PDB file of C-alpha atoms in Angstrom:
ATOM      1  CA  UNK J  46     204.606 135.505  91.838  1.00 49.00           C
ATOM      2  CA  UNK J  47     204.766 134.554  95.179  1.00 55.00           C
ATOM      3  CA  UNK J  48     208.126 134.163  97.575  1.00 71.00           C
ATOM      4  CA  UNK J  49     209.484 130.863  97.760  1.00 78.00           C
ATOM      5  CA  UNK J  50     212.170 130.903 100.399  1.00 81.00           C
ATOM      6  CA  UNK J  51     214.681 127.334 100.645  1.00 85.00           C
ATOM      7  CA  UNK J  52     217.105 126.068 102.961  1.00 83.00           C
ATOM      8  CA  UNK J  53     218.680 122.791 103.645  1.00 84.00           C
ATOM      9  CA  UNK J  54     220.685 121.204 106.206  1.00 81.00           C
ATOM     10  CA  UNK J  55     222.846 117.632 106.699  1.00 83.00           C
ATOM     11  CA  UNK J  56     222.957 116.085 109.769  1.00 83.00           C
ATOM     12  CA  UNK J  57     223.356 112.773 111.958  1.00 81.00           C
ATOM     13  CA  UNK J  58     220.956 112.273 114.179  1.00 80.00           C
ATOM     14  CA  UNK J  59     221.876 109.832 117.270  1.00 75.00           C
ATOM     15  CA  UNK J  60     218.242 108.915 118.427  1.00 67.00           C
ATOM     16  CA  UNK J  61     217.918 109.874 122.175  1.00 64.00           C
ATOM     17  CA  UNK J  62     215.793 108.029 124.488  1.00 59.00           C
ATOM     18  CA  UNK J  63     212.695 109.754 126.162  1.00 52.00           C
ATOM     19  CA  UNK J  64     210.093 109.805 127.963  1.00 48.00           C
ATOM     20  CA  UNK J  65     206.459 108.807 126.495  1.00 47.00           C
ATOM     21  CA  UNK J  66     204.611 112.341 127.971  1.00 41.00           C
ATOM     22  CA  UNK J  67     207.453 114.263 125.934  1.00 43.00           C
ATOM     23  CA  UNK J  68     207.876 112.330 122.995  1.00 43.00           C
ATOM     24  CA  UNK J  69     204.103 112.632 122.417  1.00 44.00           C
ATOM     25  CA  UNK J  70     204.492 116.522 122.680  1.00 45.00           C
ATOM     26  CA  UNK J  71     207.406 116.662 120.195  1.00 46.00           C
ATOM     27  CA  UNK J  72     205.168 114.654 117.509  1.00 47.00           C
ATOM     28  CA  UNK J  73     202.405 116.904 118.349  1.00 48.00           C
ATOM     29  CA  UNK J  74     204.351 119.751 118.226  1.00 59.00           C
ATOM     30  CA  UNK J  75     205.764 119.152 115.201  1.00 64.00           C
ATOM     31  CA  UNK J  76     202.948 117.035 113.425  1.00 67.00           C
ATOM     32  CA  UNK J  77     205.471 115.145 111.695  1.00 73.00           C
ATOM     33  CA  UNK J  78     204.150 112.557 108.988  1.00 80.00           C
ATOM     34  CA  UNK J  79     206.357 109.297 108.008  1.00 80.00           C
ATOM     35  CA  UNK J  80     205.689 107.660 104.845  1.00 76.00           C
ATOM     36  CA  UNK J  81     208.308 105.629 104.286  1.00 74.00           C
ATOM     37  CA  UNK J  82     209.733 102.658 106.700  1.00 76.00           C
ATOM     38  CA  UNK J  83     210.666 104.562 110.120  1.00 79.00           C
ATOM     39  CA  UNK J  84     211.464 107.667 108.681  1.00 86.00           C
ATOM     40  CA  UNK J  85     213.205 106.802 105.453  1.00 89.00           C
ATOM     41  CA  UNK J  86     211.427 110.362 104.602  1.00 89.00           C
ATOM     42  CA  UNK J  87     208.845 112.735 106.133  1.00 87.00           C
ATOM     43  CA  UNK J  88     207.404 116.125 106.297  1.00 85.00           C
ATOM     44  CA  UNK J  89     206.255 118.193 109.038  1.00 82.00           C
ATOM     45  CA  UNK J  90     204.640 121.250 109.651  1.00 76.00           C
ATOM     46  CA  UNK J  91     206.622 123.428 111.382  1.00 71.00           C
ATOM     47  CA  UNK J  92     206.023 125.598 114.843  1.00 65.00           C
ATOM     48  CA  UNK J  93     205.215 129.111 113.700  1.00 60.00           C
ATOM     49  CA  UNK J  94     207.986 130.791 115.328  1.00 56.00           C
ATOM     50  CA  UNK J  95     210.266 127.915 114.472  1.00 56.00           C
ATOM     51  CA  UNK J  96     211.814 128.154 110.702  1.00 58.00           C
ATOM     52  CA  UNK J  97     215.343 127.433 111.676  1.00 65.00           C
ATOM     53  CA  UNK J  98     216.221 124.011 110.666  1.00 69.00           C
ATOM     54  CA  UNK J  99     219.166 123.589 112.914  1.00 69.00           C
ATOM     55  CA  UNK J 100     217.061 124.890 116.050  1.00 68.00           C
ATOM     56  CA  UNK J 101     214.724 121.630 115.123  1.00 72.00           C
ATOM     57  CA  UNK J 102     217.457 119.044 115.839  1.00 71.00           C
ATOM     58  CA  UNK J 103     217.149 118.542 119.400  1.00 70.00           C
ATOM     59  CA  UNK J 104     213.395 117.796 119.131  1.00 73.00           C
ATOM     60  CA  UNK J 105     214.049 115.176 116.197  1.00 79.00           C
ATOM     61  CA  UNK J 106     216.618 112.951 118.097  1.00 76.00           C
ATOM     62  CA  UNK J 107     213.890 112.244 120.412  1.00 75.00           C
ATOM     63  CA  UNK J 108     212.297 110.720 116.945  1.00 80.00           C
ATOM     64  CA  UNK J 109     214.843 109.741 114.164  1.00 82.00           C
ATOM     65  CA  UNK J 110     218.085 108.312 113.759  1.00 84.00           C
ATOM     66  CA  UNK J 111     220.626 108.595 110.948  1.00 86.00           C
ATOM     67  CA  UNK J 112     222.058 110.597 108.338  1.00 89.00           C
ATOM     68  CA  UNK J 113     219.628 112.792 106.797  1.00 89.00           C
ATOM     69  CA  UNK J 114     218.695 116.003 104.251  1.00 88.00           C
ATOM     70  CA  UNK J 115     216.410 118.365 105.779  1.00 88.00           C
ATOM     71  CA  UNK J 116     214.546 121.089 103.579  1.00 89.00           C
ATOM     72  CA  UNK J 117     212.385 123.953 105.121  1.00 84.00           C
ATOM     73  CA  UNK J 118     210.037 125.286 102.328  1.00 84.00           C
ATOM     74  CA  UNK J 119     209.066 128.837 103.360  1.00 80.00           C
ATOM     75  CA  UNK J 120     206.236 130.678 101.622  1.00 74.00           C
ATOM     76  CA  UNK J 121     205.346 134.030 101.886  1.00 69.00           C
ATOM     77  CA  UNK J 122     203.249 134.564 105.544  1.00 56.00           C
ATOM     78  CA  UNK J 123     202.210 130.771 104.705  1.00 64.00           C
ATOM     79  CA  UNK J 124     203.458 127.929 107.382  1.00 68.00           C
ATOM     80  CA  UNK J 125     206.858 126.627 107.315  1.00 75.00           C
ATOM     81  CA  UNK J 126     207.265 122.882 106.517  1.00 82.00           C
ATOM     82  CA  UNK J 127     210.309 120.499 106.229  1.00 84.00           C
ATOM     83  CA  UNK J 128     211.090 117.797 104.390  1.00 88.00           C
ATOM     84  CA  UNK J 129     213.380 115.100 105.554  1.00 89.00           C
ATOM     85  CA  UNK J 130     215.331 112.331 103.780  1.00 91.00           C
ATOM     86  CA  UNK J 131     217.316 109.821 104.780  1.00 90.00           C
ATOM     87  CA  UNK J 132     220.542 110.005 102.994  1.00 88.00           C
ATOM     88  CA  UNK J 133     221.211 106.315 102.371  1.00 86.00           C
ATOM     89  CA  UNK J 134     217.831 106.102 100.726  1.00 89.00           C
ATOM     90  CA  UNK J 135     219.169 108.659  98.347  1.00 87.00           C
ATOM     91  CA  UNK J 136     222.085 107.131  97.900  1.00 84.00           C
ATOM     92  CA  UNK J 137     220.002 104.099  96.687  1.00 85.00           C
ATOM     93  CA  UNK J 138     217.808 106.534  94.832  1.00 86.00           C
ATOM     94  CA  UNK J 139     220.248 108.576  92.614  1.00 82.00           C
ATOM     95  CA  UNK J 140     223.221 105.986  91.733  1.00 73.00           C
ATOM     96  CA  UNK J 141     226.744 107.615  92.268  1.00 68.00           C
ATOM     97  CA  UNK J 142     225.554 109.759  94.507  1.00 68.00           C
ATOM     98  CA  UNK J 143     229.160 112.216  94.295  1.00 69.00           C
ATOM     99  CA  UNK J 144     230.911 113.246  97.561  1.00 72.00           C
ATOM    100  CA  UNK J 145     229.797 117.195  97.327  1.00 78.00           C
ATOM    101  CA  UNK J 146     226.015 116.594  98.144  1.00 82.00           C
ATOM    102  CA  UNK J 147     225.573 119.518  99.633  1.00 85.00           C
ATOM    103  CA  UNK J 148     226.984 121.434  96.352  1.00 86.00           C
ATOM    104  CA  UNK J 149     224.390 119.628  93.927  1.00 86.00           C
ATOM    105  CA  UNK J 150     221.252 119.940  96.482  1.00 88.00           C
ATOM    106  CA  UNK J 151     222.433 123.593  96.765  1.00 89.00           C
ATOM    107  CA  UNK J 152     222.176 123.801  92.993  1.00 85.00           C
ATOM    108  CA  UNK J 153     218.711 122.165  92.808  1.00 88.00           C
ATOM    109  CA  UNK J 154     217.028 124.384  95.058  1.00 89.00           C
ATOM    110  CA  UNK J 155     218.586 127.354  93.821  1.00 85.00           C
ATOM    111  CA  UNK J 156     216.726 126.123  90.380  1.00 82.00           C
ATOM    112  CA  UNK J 157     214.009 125.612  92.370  1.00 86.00           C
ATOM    113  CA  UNK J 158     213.751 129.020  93.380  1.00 83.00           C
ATOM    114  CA  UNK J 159     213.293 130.655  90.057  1.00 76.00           C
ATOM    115  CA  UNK J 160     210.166 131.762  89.455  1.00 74.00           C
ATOM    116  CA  UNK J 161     209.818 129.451  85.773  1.00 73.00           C
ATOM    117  CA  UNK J 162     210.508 126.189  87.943  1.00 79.00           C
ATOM    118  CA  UNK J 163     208.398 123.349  87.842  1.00 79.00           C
ATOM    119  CA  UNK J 164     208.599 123.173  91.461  1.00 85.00           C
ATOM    120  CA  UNK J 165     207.522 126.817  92.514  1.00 81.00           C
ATOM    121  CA  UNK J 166     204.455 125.989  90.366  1.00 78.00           C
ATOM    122  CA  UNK J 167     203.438 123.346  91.792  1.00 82.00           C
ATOM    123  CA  UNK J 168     204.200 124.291  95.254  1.00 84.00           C
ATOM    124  CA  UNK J 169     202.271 127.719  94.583  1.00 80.00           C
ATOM    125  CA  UNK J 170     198.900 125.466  94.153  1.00 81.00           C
ATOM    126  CA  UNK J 171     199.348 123.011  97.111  1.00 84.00           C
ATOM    127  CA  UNK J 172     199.669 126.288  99.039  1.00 80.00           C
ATOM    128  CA  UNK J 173     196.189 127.377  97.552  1.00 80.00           C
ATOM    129  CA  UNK J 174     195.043 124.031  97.807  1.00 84.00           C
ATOM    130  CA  UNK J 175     196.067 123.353 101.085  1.00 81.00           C
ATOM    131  CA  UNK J 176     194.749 126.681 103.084  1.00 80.00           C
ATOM    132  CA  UNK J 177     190.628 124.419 101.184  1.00 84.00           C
ATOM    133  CA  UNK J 178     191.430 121.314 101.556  1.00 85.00           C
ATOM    134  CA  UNK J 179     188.969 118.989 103.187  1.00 88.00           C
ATOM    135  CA  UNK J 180     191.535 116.683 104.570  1.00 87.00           C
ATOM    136  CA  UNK J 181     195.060 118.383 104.308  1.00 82.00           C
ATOM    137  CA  UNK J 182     196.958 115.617 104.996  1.00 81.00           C
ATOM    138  CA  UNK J 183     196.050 113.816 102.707  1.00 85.00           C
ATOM    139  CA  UNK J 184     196.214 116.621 100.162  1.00 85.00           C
ATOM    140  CA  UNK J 185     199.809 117.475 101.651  1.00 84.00           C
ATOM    141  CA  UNK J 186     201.091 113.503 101.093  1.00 85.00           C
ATOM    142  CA  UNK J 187     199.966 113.417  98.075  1.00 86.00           C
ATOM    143  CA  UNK J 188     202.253 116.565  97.001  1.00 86.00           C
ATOM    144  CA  UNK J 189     204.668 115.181  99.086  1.00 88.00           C
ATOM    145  CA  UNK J 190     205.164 112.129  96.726  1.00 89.00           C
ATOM    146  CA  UNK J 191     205.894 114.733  93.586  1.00 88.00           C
ATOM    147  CA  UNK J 192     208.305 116.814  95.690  1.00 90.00           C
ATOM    148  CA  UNK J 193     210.893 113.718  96.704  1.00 91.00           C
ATOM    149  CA  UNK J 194     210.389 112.575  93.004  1.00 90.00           C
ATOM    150  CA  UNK J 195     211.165 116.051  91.465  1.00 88.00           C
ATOM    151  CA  UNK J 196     213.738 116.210  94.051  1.00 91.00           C
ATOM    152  CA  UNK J 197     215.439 113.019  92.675  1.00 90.00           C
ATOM    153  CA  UNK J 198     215.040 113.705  89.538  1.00 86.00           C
ATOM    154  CA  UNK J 199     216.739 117.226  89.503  1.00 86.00           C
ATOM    155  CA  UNK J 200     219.557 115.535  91.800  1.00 88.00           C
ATOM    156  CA  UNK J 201     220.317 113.151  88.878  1.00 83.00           C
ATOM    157  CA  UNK J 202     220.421 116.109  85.970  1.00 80.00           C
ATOM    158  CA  UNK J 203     222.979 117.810  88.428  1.00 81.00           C
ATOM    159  CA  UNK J 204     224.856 114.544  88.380  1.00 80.00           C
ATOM    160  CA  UNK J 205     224.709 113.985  84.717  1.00 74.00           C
ATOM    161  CA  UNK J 206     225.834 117.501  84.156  1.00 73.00           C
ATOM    162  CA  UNK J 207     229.163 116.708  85.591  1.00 68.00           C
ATOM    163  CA  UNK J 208     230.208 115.029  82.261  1.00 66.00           C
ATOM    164  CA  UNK J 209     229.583 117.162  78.902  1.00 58.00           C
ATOM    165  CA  UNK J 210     228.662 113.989  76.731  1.00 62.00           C
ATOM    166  CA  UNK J 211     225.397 114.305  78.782  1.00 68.00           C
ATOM    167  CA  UNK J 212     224.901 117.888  77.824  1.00 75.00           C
ATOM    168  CA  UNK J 213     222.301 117.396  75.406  1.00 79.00           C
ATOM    169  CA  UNK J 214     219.884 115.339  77.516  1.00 79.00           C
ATOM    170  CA  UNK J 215     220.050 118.091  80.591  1.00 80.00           C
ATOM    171  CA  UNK J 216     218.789 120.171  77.388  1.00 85.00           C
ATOM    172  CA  UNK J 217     216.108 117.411  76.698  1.00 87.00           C
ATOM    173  CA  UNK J 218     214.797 116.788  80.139  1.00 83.00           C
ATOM    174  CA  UNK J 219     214.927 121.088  80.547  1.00 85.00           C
ATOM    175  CA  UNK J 220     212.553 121.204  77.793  1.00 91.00           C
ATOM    176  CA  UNK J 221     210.313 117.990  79.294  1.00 89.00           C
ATOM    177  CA  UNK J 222     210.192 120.598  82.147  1.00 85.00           C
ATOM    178  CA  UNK J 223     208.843 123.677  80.606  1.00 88.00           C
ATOM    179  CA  UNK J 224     206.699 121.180  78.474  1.00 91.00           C
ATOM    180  CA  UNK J 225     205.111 120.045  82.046  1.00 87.00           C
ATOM    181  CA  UNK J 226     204.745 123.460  83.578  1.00 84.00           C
ATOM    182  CA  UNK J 227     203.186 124.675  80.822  1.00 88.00           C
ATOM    183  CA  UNK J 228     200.724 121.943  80.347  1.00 88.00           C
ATOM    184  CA  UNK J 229     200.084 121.568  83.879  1.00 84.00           C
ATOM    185  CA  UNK J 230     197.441 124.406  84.030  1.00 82.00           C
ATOM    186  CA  UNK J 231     195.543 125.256  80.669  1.00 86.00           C
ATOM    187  CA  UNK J 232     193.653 128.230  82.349  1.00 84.00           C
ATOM    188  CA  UNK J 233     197.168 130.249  81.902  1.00 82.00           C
ATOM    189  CA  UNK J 234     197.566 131.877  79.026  1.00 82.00           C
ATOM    190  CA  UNK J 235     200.615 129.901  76.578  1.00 86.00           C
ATOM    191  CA  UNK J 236     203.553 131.930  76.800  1.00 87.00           C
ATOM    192  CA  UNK J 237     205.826 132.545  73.757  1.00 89.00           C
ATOM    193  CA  UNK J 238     208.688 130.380  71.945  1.00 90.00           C
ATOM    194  CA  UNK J 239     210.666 133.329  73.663  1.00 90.00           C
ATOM    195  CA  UNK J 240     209.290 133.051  77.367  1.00 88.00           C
ATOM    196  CA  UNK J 241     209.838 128.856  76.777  1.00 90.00           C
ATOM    197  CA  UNK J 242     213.516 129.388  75.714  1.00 89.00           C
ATOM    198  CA  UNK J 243     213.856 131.543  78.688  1.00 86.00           C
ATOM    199  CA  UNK J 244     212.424 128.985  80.907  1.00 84.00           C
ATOM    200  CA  UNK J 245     214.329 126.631  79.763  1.00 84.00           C
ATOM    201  CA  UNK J 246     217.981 128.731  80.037  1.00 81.00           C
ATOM    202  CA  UNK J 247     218.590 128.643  75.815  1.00 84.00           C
ATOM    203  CA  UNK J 248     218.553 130.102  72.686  1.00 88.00           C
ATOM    204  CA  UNK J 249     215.059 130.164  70.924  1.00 90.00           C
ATOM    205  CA  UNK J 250     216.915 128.239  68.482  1.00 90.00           C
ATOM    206  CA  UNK J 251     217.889 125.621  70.237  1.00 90.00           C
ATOM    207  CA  UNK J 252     214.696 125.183  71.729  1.00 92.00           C
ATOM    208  CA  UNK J 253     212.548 125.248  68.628  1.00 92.00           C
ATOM    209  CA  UNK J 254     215.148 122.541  67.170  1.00 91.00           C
ATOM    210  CA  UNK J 255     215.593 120.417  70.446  1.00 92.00           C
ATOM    211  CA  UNK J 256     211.198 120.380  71.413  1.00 93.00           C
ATOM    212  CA  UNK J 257     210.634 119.747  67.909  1.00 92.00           C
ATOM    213  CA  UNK J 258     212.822 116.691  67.941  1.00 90.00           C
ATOM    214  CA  UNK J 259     211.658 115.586  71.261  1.00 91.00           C
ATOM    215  CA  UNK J 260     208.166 116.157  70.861  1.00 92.00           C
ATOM    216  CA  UNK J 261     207.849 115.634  66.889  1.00 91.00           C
ATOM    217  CA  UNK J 262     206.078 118.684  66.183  1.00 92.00           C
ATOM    218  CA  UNK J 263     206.491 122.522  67.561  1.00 93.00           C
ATOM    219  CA  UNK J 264     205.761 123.820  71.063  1.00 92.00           C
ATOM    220  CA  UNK J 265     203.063 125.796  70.340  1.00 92.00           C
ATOM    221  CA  UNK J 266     200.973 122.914  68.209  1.00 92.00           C
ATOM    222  CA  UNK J 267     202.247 120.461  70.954  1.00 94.00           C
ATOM    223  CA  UNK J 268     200.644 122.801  73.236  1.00 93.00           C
ATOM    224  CA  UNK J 269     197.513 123.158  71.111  1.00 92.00           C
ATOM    225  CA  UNK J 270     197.351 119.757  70.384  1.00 93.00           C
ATOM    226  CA  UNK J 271     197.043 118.782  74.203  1.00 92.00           C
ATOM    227  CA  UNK J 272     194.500 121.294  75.139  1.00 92.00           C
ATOM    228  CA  UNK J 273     192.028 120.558  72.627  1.00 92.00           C
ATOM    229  CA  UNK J 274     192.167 116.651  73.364  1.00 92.00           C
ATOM    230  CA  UNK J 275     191.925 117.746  77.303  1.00 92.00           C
ATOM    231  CA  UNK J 276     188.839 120.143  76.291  1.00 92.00           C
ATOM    232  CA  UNK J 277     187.576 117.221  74.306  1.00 90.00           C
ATOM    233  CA  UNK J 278     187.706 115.099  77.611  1.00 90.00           C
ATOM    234  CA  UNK J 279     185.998 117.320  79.768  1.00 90.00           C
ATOM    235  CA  UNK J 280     182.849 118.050  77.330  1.00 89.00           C
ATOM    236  CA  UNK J 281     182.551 114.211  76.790  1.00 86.00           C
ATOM    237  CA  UNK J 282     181.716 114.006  80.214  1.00 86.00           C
ATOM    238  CA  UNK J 283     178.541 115.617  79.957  1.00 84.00           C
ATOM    239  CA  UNK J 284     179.228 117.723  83.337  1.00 86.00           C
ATOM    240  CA  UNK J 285     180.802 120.554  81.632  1.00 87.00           C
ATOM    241  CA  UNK J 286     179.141 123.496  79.369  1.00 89.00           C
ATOM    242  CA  UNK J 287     181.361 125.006  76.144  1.00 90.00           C
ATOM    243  CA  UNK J 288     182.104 128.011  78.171  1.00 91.00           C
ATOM    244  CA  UNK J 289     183.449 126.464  81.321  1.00 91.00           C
ATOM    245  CA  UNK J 290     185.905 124.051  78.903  1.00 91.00           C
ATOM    246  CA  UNK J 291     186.931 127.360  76.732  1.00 91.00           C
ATOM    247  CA  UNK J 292     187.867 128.800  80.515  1.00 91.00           C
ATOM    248  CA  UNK J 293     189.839 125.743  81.517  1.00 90.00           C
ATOM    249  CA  UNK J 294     191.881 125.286  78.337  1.00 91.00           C
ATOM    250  CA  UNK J 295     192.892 129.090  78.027  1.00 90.00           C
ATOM    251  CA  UNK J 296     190.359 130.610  76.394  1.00 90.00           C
ATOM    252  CA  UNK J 297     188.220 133.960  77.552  1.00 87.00           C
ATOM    253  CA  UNK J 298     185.978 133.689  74.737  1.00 88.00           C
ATOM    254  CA  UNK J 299     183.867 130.548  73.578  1.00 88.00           C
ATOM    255  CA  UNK J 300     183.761 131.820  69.947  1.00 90.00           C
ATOM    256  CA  UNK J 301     187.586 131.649  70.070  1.00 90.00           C
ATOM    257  CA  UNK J 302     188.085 128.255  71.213  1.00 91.00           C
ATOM    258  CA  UNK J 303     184.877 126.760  69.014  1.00 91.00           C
ATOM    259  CA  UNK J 304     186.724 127.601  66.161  1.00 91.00           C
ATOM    260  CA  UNK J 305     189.897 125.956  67.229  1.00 91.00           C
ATOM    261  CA  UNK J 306     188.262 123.156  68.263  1.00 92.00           C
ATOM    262  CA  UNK J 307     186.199 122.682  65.025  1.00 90.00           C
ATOM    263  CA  UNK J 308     189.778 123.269  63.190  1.00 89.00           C
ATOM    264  CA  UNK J 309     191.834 120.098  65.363  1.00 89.00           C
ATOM    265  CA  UNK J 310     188.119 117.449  65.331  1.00 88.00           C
ATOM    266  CA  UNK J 311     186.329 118.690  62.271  1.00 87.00           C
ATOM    267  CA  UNK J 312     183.062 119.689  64.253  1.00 86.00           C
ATOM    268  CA  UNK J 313     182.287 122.150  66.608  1.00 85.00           C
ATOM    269  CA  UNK J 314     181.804 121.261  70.287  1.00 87.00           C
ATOM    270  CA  UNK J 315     178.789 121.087  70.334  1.00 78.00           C
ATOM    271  CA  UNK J 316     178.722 117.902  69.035  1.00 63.00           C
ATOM    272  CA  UNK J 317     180.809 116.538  71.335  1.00 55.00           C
ATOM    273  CA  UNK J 318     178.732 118.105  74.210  1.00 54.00           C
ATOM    274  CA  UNK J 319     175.061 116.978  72.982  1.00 52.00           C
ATOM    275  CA  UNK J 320     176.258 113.307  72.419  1.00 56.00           C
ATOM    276  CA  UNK J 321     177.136 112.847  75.792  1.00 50.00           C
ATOM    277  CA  UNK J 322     174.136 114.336  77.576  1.00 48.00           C
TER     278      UNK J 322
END
């Protein structure tokens, strides 16, 4: 897999007053994008020969003001970005936000960083997505948006794992993680109750017992269960022949997934298929 490379840096910025001509050349420069209320958070592309984040901080007073997180996201010979946050909107984000931020953001992205994390998947296909995309901006915001929700979300299980009573649901929302990069692309082939324990830092055991109770049935049928009512999706839509569907959920061989299919809806998919059109 690909190399992910994070860093992070806290700052206060004291906005400095400029001139219009240069201001314009730092945005341009920098291609910065706000979308929240002057800056509450942002992402920019970053200069080529720029991926130091503490280099960047003369050219952002010119723009923003306050305390903030910044996170460079560096991937392989791909272009640098950063994300910044305001740190009182995290505050107001993640409730008891503790005094050692930079020990628990340090601790996300090092989980980010593994190659099983939710977030090295999904940043691995805006990559692909973005070198395609018709209008990358657009593409890139709407990424964006999962990131700083990810981001908050992984903040709080650091928080919660502070105090052991709250042991079991890091476990749970682990396992909600593995459950969503697994189902996220059905081309990949399902890996096994081993490789999900593994993902998900414990015992096959504890897993089995802990999905089962979450979920109501066992990974793999979970699993199963979700691809076949995706695959059942796409052929109702008429646009889609049994091969291409057996390709999207998994499957290398139509005969394969025809007889799963025919075992979960009692009927091949053929049916399915022919109604439509």
């Amino acid at each position: 897999m690909a190399s992910i490379k994070l860093d992070f840096y806290l700052t206060y910025f004291k906005r400095k007053p400029f001139d219009e001509p240069s201001g314009a050349r730092v945005r341009n420069n920098l291609k910065l994008f706000d979308f929240g209320s002057d800056y509450t958070y942002f992402y920019s592309i970053l200069p080529g020969n720029n991926k130091d984040l503490r280099v960047l901080t003369d050219s952002l007073q010119s723009i923003i003001e306050g305390d903030y997180c910044l996170i460079s996201i560096i991937y392989d010979q791909g272009r640098p970005f950063v994300v910044g946050i305001r740190t009182d909107w995290l505050i107001n984000q993640v409730r008891n936000l503790p005094s050692d931020l930079d020990d628990i953001i340090a601790k996300v992205l090092s989980n980010w960083n593994n190659q099983y994390s939710l977030f090295t998947l999904k940043y691995s296909l805006f990559h692909k997505e973005y070198q395609q995309a018709v209008n990358p901006d657009l593409l890139a915001k709407s990424y964006f948006f999962q990131f700083i929700l990810l981001f908050i979300d992984d903040l709080y299980t650091q928080i919660l794992s502070k105090t052991a009573k709250n042991f079991k649901e890091i476990d749970l929302r682990r396992i909600k993680e593995v459950e969503a990069q697994i189902t996220y692309d059905f081309k990949k082939s399902t890996p096994s109750i081993n490789e999900m324990a593994k993902m998900a830092g414990m015992s096959v055991s504890k897993f089995k017992n802990l999905f089962s109770e979450l979920f109501k049935t066992s990974p793999h049928q979970h699993i199963l269960e979700k691809k076949m009512m995706y695959a059942q999706s796409l052929l109702q839509t008429g646009k889609y022949s049994i091969t291409q569907v057996a390709y999207q959920v998994g499957y290398h061989h139509p005969s394969g997934f025809t007889r799963v299919f025919k075992q979960k809806f009692n009927h091949s998919p053929n049916t399915s298929y022919f109604e439509k059109s």
